[in-house]
Amino acid sequence: MIDLPHPLQVAIPDPLFLERLQAFLEKTLNEIQSFSERENKPFDETRRYVAEWHCAYLFGPESQSESRVSKGDRRKYIHSVLSETSRTFESLHSLSGNHSFFLTVDPADAENNGFLGGTVLGREFWRGIRGGGHAGAKNFRLHCLKKAEMVNTITALQNSNSTDGETLTLGAAATALSKRGPASSLKAEVYANVRDALRTASGIRTAEMKWSNHDRLSTHDVRLVGWPPSIPQQNPSAMTAAQNKLLLEALADGSMRFEKIGAHKQLVEEVGQDDVGIRGAVPSQQTADISWAYDRGQQSGTGTPQTRPGPSNETPPRWQREQAGPSRQAQQHRHQYMRQISPSLSDDIADPASYLLAYDMECINDLTPEFSPLNLQPSVGMDMLDISSNSQESEGVAARHELLNPEDRSSKKRRLDEGDG
């Protein structure tokens, strides 16, 4: 493989000849400009077409230029252009610090090992990586030959089937190539076509086929559909020629294909979310909290009414509370004992806390000794607060915590019964 530096062995022509050639080219440019004006075309566009035409003469296929340019001269022209391109990359590195390398091969020239250009670090990287160097250039040339042969086959078959209006796909072209190739070429076609189909479906350029375990394709977010049941899951190198042909035919007609499983998961999730949304559209029942209606000020006749916001965090105005008067629960609490308000404390209560009136503890803490001296004594387990008072104004004021321990229910019931007696 050709590498830099690339010294050019070019003979220096006669200076007088170059002078006459320069005058001739300037005359030719004037004629091209006159032609552009007659054709109503920009001069630069016409000049670019002329340059492309001349480059096609210099670098075209040998079948078009062998009578005018020898094979050695053609290599020399291509070599000079690639060398100049490599120097351009080196100049770019000196200006911006970017490293680069490029590799070119001529698929039609088996004697040409390719050209490696770019910066020194980039070329050393290519020669040092696995699969690079001369072996990489050779594999690249064979890959180009294979693709060129496939393209030529597609073109030939499309021309032969143009009267029928048939469209030839890449899989059909691979099948046509496999029918006339040896067994090794057939296996290589199976490897290449299945890998290309997998990478196209998954969108991952480095995806590899899991021949022995198709379930592992889920790592690429795809699944294989339509694998022939008569063919075991193994590498094409272990299959027969008939099995490899069957795989190519199944891949060509679409019966075997790769499908994206991410879209299926997304659809299932969307359907599940819709179902949950329908089933979850039942309005939630909020527990009514009427403890704000308990007005200590109206019971005692003094002080500022204490209120507790409800679930909506909205407290009714004072005039509404005064007009409505004490709540029904507050009236019952004024004339009855705790046992008459609360349900029976038997063991069969499922949720005793749901039957309690959760009064705000501020109603009790705000009572001053001058107003109502209270004796607060916590009961067993610290889950209930017994309030006893000698004042007539505070008679019936009691508070309980919402937590009741099952083991203390019997003792609480007995204590309440003794208080009633």
Coordinates of N, CA and C in Angstrom, one line a residue, residues 17-167:
F17 N 7.9 25.7 -24.5 CA 6.7 24.9 -24.7 C 5.6 25.3 -23.7
L18 N 6.0 25.5 -22.4 CA 5.0 25.9 -21.4 C 4.4 27.3 -21.7
E19 N 5.3 28.2 -22.3 CA 4.8 29.5 -22.6 C 3.8 29.5 -23.7
R20 N 4.1 28.7 -24.7 CA 3.2 28.6 -25.8 C 1.9 27.9 -25.4
L21 N 2.0 26.9 -24.5 CA 0.8 26.3 -24.0 C -0.1 27.2 -23.1
Q22 N 0.6 28.1 -22.4 CA -0.2 29.1 -21.6 C -0.9 30.0 -22.5
A23 N -0.3 30.5 -23.6 CA -1.0 31.4 -24.5 C -2.2 30.6 -25.2
F24 N -2.0 29.4 -25.5 CA -3.1 28.6 -26.1 C -4.3 28.4 -25.1
L25 N -4.0 28.1 -23.9 CA -5.0 27.9 -22.9 C -5.8 29.2 -22.6
E26 N -5.1 30.4 -22.6 CA -5.8 31.6 -22.4 C -6.7 31.9 -23.6
K27 N -6.3 31.6 -24.8 CA -7.1 31.7 -26.0 C -8.4 30.8 -25.9
T28 N -8.1 29.6 -25.4 CA -9.2 28.7 -25.2 C -10.2 29.2 -24.2
L29 N -9.8 29.8 -23.1 CA -10.7 30.3 -22.1 C -11.5 31.5 -22.7
N30 N -10.9 32.3 -23.6 CA -11.7 33.3 -24.2 C -12.8 32.7 -25.1
E31 N -12.5 31.6 -25.8 CA -13.5 31.0 -26.6 C -14.6 30.4 -25.7
I32 N -14.2 29.8 -24.5 CA -15.2 29.3 -23.6 C -16.1 30.4 -23.1
Q33 N -15.5 31.6 -22.8 CA -16.4 32.7 -22.3 C -17.3 33.2 -23.4
S34 N -16.9 33.2 -24.6 CA -17.8 33.6 -25.7 C -18.9 32.6 -25.9
F35 N -18.6 31.3 -25.7 CA -19.6 30.3 -25.8 C -20.6 30.4 -24.7
S36 N -20.2 30.7 -23.5 CA -21.1 30.9 -22.3 C -22.0 32.1 -22.6
E37 N -21.5 33.2 -23.2 CA -22.4 34.3 -23.5 C -23.4 34.0 -24.5
R38 N -23.1 33.2 -25.5 CA -24.0 32.8 -26.5 C -25.1 31.9 -25.9
E39 N -24.7 31.1 -25.0 CA -25.7 30.1 -24.4 C -26.4 30.7 -23.2
N40 N -26.1 31.9 -22.8 CA -26.7 32.5 -21.6 C -26.4 31.7 -20.3
K41 N -25.2 31.3 -20.2 CA -24.7 30.5 -19.0 C -23.6 31.3 -18.4
P42 N -23.5 31.1 -17.0 CA -22.3 31.7 -16.3 C -21.0 31.1 -16.8
F43 N -20.0 32.0 -16.9 CA -18.7 31.5 -17.4 C -18.1 30.5 -16.4
D44 N -18.3 30.7 -15.1 CA -17.7 29.7 -14.1 C -18.4 28.4 -14.2
E45 N -19.6 28.3 -14.5 CA -20.3 27.1 -14.6 C -19.9 26.3 -15.8
T46 N -19.7 27.0 -17.0 CA -19.2 26.4 -18.2 C -17.8 25.9 -18.0
R47 N -17.0 26.7 -17.3 CA -15.6 26.3 -17.1 C -15.5 25.1 -16.2
R48 N -16.4 24.9 -15.3 CA -16.4 23.8 -14.4 C -16.8 22.5 -15.2
Y49 N -17.7 22.7 -16.1 CA -18.1 21.5 -17.0 C -16.9 21.1 -17.8
V50 N -16.1 22.0 -18.3 CA -14.9 21.7 -19.1 C -13.9 20.9 -18.2
A51 N -13.8 21.4 -17.0 CA -12.8 20.7 -16.1 C -13.3 19.3 -15.8
E52 N -14.6 19.1 -15.6 CA -15.1 17.8 -15.3 C -14.9 16.8 -16.5
W53 N -15.1 17.4 -17.7 CA -14.9 16.6 -18.9 C -13.4 16.2 -19.0
H54 N -12.5 17.1 -18.7 CA -11.1 16.7 -18.8 C -10.7 15.7 -17.7
C55 N -11.3 15.9 -16.5 CA -11.0 14.9 -15.5 C -11.5 13.5 -15.8
A56 N -12.6 13.5 -16.5 CA -13.1 12.2 -16.9 C -12.2 11.5 -17.9
Y57 N -11.5 12.3 -18.7 CA -10.5 11.8 -19.6 C -9.3 11.3 -18.9
L58 N -8.9 12.0 -17.8 CA -7.7 11.6 -17.1 C -7.9 10.4 -16.1
F59 N -9.1 10.4 -15.4 CA -9.3 9.5 -14.4 C -10.4 8.5 -14.7
G60 N -10.9 8.4 -15.9 CA -12.0 7.5 -16.2 C -11.5 6.1 -16.3
P61 N -12.4 5.2 -16.4 CA -12.1 3.7 -16.5 C -11.1 3.5 -17.7
E62 N -10.3 2.4 -17.6 CA -9.3 2.1 -18.6 C -10.0 1.8 -19.9
S63 N -11.2 1.3 -19.9 CA -11.9 1.0 -21.2 C -12.1 2.2 -22.0
Q64 N -12.2 3.4 -21.3 CA -12.4 4.7 -22.1 C -11.2 5.4 -22.4
S65 N -10.1 5.2 -21.6 CA -8.9 6.0 -21.8 C -7.7 5.2 -22.1
E66 N -7.8 3.9 -22.3 CA -6.6 3.1 -22.6 C -5.9 3.4 -23.9
S67 N -6.8 3.8 -24.9 CA -6.2 4.2 -26.2 C -5.5 5.5 -26.2
R68 N -5.8 6.3 -25.2 CA -5.2 7.7 -25.2 C -4.2 7.8 -24.0
V69 N -4.5 7.2 -22.9 CA -3.6 7.3 -21.7 C -3.2 5.9 -21.3
S70 N -2.0 5.7 -21.1 CA -1.5 4.4 -20.7 C -1.9 4.1 -19.2
K71 N -1.8 2.8 -18.8 CA -2.1 2.5 -17.5 C -1.2 3.1 -16.5
G72 N 0.1 3.2 -16.8 CA 1.1 3.9 -15.9 C 0.8 5.3 -15.8
D73 N 0.4 6.0 -16.9 CA 0.1 7.4 -16.8 C -1.1 7.7 -16.0
R74 N -2.1 6.8 -16.1 CA -3.3 7.0 -15.3 C -3.0 6.8 -13.8
R75 N -2.2 5.9 -13.4 CA -1.8 5.7 -12.0 C -1.1 7.0 -11.6
K76 N -0.3 7.5 -12.5 CA 0.5 8.7 -12.1 C -0.4 9.9 -11.8
Y77 N -1.4 10.1 -12.6 CA -2.3 11.2 -12.5 C -3.1 11.0 -11.1
I78 N -3.6 9.8 -10.9 CA -4.4 9.6 -9.7 C -3.5 9.8 -8.5
H79 N -2.2 9.3 -8.6 CA -1.3 9.4 -7.5 C -1.0 10.9 -7.1
S80 N -0.9 11.7 -8.1 CA -0.6 13.1 -7.9 C -1.8 13.8 -7.2
V81 N -3.0 13.5 -7.6 CA -4.1 14.1 -7.0 C -4.3 13.7 -5.5
L82 N -4.0 12.4 -5.2 CA -4.1 11.9 -3.9 C -3.0 12.5 -3.0
S83 N -1.8 12.6 -3.6 CA -0.8 13.2 -2.8 C -1.1 14.6 -2.4
E84 N -1.6 15.4 -3.3 CA -2.0 16.8 -3.0 C -3.1 16.8 -2.0
T85 N -4.0 15.9 -2.0 CA -5.1 15.8 -1.0 C -4.5 15.5 0.4
S86 N -3.5 14.6 0.4 CA -2.9 14.3 1.7 C -2.2 15.5 2.2
R87 N -1.5 16.2 1.4 CA -0.8 17.4 1.9 C -1.8 18.5 2.4
T88 N -3.0 18.5 1.8 CA -4.0 19.4 2.3 C -4.5 19.1 3.7
F89 N -4.6 17.8 4.0 CA -5.0 17.3 5.3 C -3.9 17.6 6.3
E90 N -2.6 17.5 5.9 CA -1.5 17.9 6.8 C -1.5 19.4 7.1
S91 N -1.8 20.2 6.1 CA -1.9 21.6 6.3 C -3.0 22.0 7.2
L92 N -4.1 21.3 7.1 CA -5.3 21.5 8.0 C -4.9 21.1 9.4
H93 N -4.1 20.1 9.6 CA -3.6 19.7 11.0 C -2.7 20.8 11.5
S94 N -1.8 21.4 10.7 CA -0.9 22.4 11.2 C -1.7 23.7 11.6
L95 N -2.9 23.9 11.0 CA -3.6 25.1 11.3 C -4.6 24.9 12.4
S96 N -5.3 23.8 12.4 CA -6.4 23.6 13.4 C -6.1 22.4 14.4
G97 N -5.1 21.6 14.2 CA -4.8 20.5 15.1 C -5.6 19.3 14.8
N98 N -6.4 19.2 13.7 CA -7.2 18.0 13.4 C -6.4 16.9 12.8
H99 N -6.5 15.7 13.3 CA -5.9 14.6 12.7 C -6.8 13.8 11.8
S100 N -6.3 13.2 10.7 CA -7.2 12.5 9.8 C -6.4 11.5 9.0
F101 N -7.1 10.6 8.3 CA -6.5 9.7 7.4 C -7.5 9.3 6.4
F102 N -7.1 8.9 5.2 CA -8.1 8.4 4.2 C -7.4 7.3 3.4
L103 N -8.2 6.4 2.9 CA -7.8 5.2 2.2 C -8.5 5.1 0.9
T104 N -7.8 5.0 -0.2 CA -8.4 4.8 -1.5 C -7.9 3.5 -2.2
V105 N -8.8 2.8 -2.9 CA -8.5 1.6 -3.6 C -9.1 1.7 -5.0
D106 N -8.5 0.9 -5.9 CA -9.0 0.8 -7.2 C -9.5 -0.7 -7.4
P107 N -10.8 -0.9 -7.3 CA -11.3 -2.3 -7.4 C -10.9 -3.0 -8.7
A108 N -10.8 -2.2 -9.8 CA -10.5 -2.9 -11.1 C -9.0 -3.2 -11.2
D109 N -8.2 -2.7 -10.4 CA -6.7 -2.9 -10.5 C -6.3 -3.8 -9.4
A110 N -6.0 -5.1 -9.7 CA -5.6 -6.0 -8.6 C -4.2 -5.8 -8.1
E111 N -3.4 -5.1 -9.0 CA -2.0 -4.9 -8.6 C -1.9 -3.6 -7.7
N112 N -2.9 -2.8 -7.6 CA -2.9 -1.6 -6.8 C -3.3 -2.0 -5.4
N113 N -2.4 -1.7 -4.4 CA -2.7 -2.0 -3.0 C -3.3 -0.9 -2.3
G114 N -3.7 0.2 -3.0 CA -4.4 1.3 -2.4 C -3.4 2.5 -2.0
F115 N -4.0 3.5 -1.5 CA -3.3 4.7 -1.1 C -3.8 5.2 0.2
L116 N -2.8 5.3 1.2 CA -3.1 5.8 2.5 C -2.6 7.2 2.7
G117 N -3.4 8.1 3.0 CA -3.0 9.5 3.2 C -3.5 10.1 4.5
G118 N -3.1 11.3 4.7 CA -3.5 12.0 5.9 C -2.4 12.4 6.8
T119 N -2.6 12.7 8.1 CA -1.6 13.1 9.0 C -0.8 11.8 9.4
V120 N 0.4 12.0 10.0 CA 1.2 10.9 10.4 C 0.5 10.1 11.5
L121 N -0.1 10.7 12.5 CA -0.8 10.0 13.5 C -2.0 9.2 13.0
G122 N -2.7 9.8 12.0 CA -3.8 9.1 11.4 C -3.4 7.9 10.7
R123 N -2.3 8.0 9.9 CA -1.8 6.8 9.1 C -1.3 5.7 10.0
E124 N -0.6 6.1 11.1 CA -0.1 5.1 12.1 C -1.3 4.4 12.8
F125 N -2.4 5.1 13.0 CA -3.5 4.5 13.6 C -4.1 3.5 12.7
W126 N -4.3 3.7 11.4 CA -4.8 2.8 10.5 C -3.9 1.5 10.4
R127 N -2.6 1.7 10.4 CA -1.8 0.6 10.2 C -1.7 -0.3 11.5
G128 N -2.0 0.3 12.7 CA -1.9 -0.4 13.9 C -3.2 -1.1 14.4
I129 N -4.4 -0.6 13.9 CA -5.6 -1.2 14.4 C -5.8 -2.6 13.8
R130 N -6.7 -3.4 14.5 CA -7.0 -4.7 14.0 C -7.8 -4.7 12.7
G131 N -7.4 -5.4 11.7 CA -8.0 -5.4 10.4 C -7.6 -4.2 9.5
G132 N -6.6 -3.5 9.9 CA -6.2 -2.3 9.1 C -5.0 -2.7 8.3
G133 N -4.2 -1.7 7.9 CA -3.0 -1.9 7.1 C -3.3 -2.5 5.7
H134 N -2.4 -3.3 5.2 CA -2.5 -3.9 3.9 C -3.7 -4.8 3.8
A135 N -4.0 -5.6 4.9 CA -5.1 -6.5 4.9 C -6.4 -5.8 4.9
G136 N -6.5 -4.7 5.6 CA -7.7 -3.8 5.5 C -8.0 -3.3 4.1
A137 N -6.9 -2.8 3.5 CA -7.1 -2.3 2.1 C -7.5 -3.3 1.2
K138 N -7.0 -4.5 1.3 CA -7.4 -5.6 0.5 C -8.9 -6.0 0.7
N139 N -9.3 -6.1 1.9 CA -10.7 -6.4 2.2 C -11.6 -5.3 1.7
F140 N -11.2 -4.1 1.8 CA -12.0 -3.0 1.3 C -12.1 -3.1 -0.2
R141 N -11.1 -3.5 -0.9 CA -11.2 -3.6 -2.4 C -12.1 -4.7 -2.8
L142 N -12.0 -5.9 -2.0 CA -12.9 -7.0 -2.3 C -14.4 -6.6 -2.0
H143 N -14.6 -5.8 -1.0 CA -16.0 -5.4 -0.7 C -16.5 -4.5 -1.8
C144 N -15.7 -3.6 -2.3 CA -16.1 -2.8 -3.4 C -16.4 -3.6 -4.7
L145 N -15.6 -4.6 -4.9 CA -15.9 -5.5 -6.1 C -17.2 -6.2 -5.9
K146 N -17.5 -6.7 -4.7 CA -18.7 -7.4 -4.5 C -19.9 -6.5 -4.7
K147 N -19.9 -5.3 -4.1 CA -21.0 -4.3 -4.3 C -21.1 -3.9 -5.8
A148 N -20.0 -3.8 -6.5 CA -20.1 -3.4 -7.9 C -20.7 -4.5 -8.7
E149 N -20.4 -5.8 -8.4 CA -21.0 -6.9 -9.1 C -22.5 -7.0 -8.8
M150 N -22.9 -6.7 -7.6 CA -24.3 -6.7 -7.3 C -25.1 -5.6 -8.0
V151 N -24.5 -4.4 -8.1 CA -25.1 -3.3 -8.8 C -25.2 -3.7 -10.3
N152 N -24.2 -4.3 -10.8 CA -24.3 -4.6 -12.2 C -25.3 -5.7 -12.5
T153 N -25.5 -6.6 -11.5 CA -26.5 -7.6 -11.7 C -27.9 -7.0 -11.6
I154 N -28.1 -6.1 -10.7 CA -29.4 -5.4 -10.6 C -29.7 -4.7 -11.9
T155 N -28.7 -4.0 -12.4 CA -28.9 -3.2 -13.7 C -29.3 -4.2 -14.8
A156 N -28.6 -5.3 -14.9 CA -28.8 -6.2 -16.0 C -30.2 -6.9 -15.9
L157 N -30.6 -7.3 -14.7 CA -31.9 -7.9 -14.6 C -33.0 -6.9 -14.7
Q158 N -32.8 -5.7 -14.3 CA -33.8 -4.7 -14.5 C -34.0 -4.4 -16.0
N159 N -33.0 -4.4 -16.7 CA -33.1 -4.2 -18.2 C -33.8 -5.3 -18.8
S160 N -33.5 -6.6 -18.4 CA -34.2 -7.7 -19.0 C -35.7 -7.8 -18.6
N161 N -36.0 -7.3 -17.4 CA -37.4 -7.3 -16.9 C -38.2 -6.0 -17.1
S162 N -37.6 -5.1 -17.9 CA -38.2 -3.8 -18.0 C -39.6 -3.9 -18.8
T163 N -39.7 -4.9 -19.7 CA -41.0 -5.1 -20.4 C -42.1 -5.5 -19.5
D164 N -41.7 -6.3 -18.4 CA -42.7 -6.8 -17.5 C -43.1 -5.8 -16.4
G165 N -42.3 -4.7 -16.3 CA -42.5 -3.8 -15.3 C -42.2 -4.2 -13.9
E166 N -41.3 -5.2 -13.7 CA -40.9 -5.8 -12.4 C -39.8 -4.9 -11.9
T167 N -39.8 -4.8 -10.5 CA -38.7 -4.1 -9.8 C -37.9 -5.1 -9.1

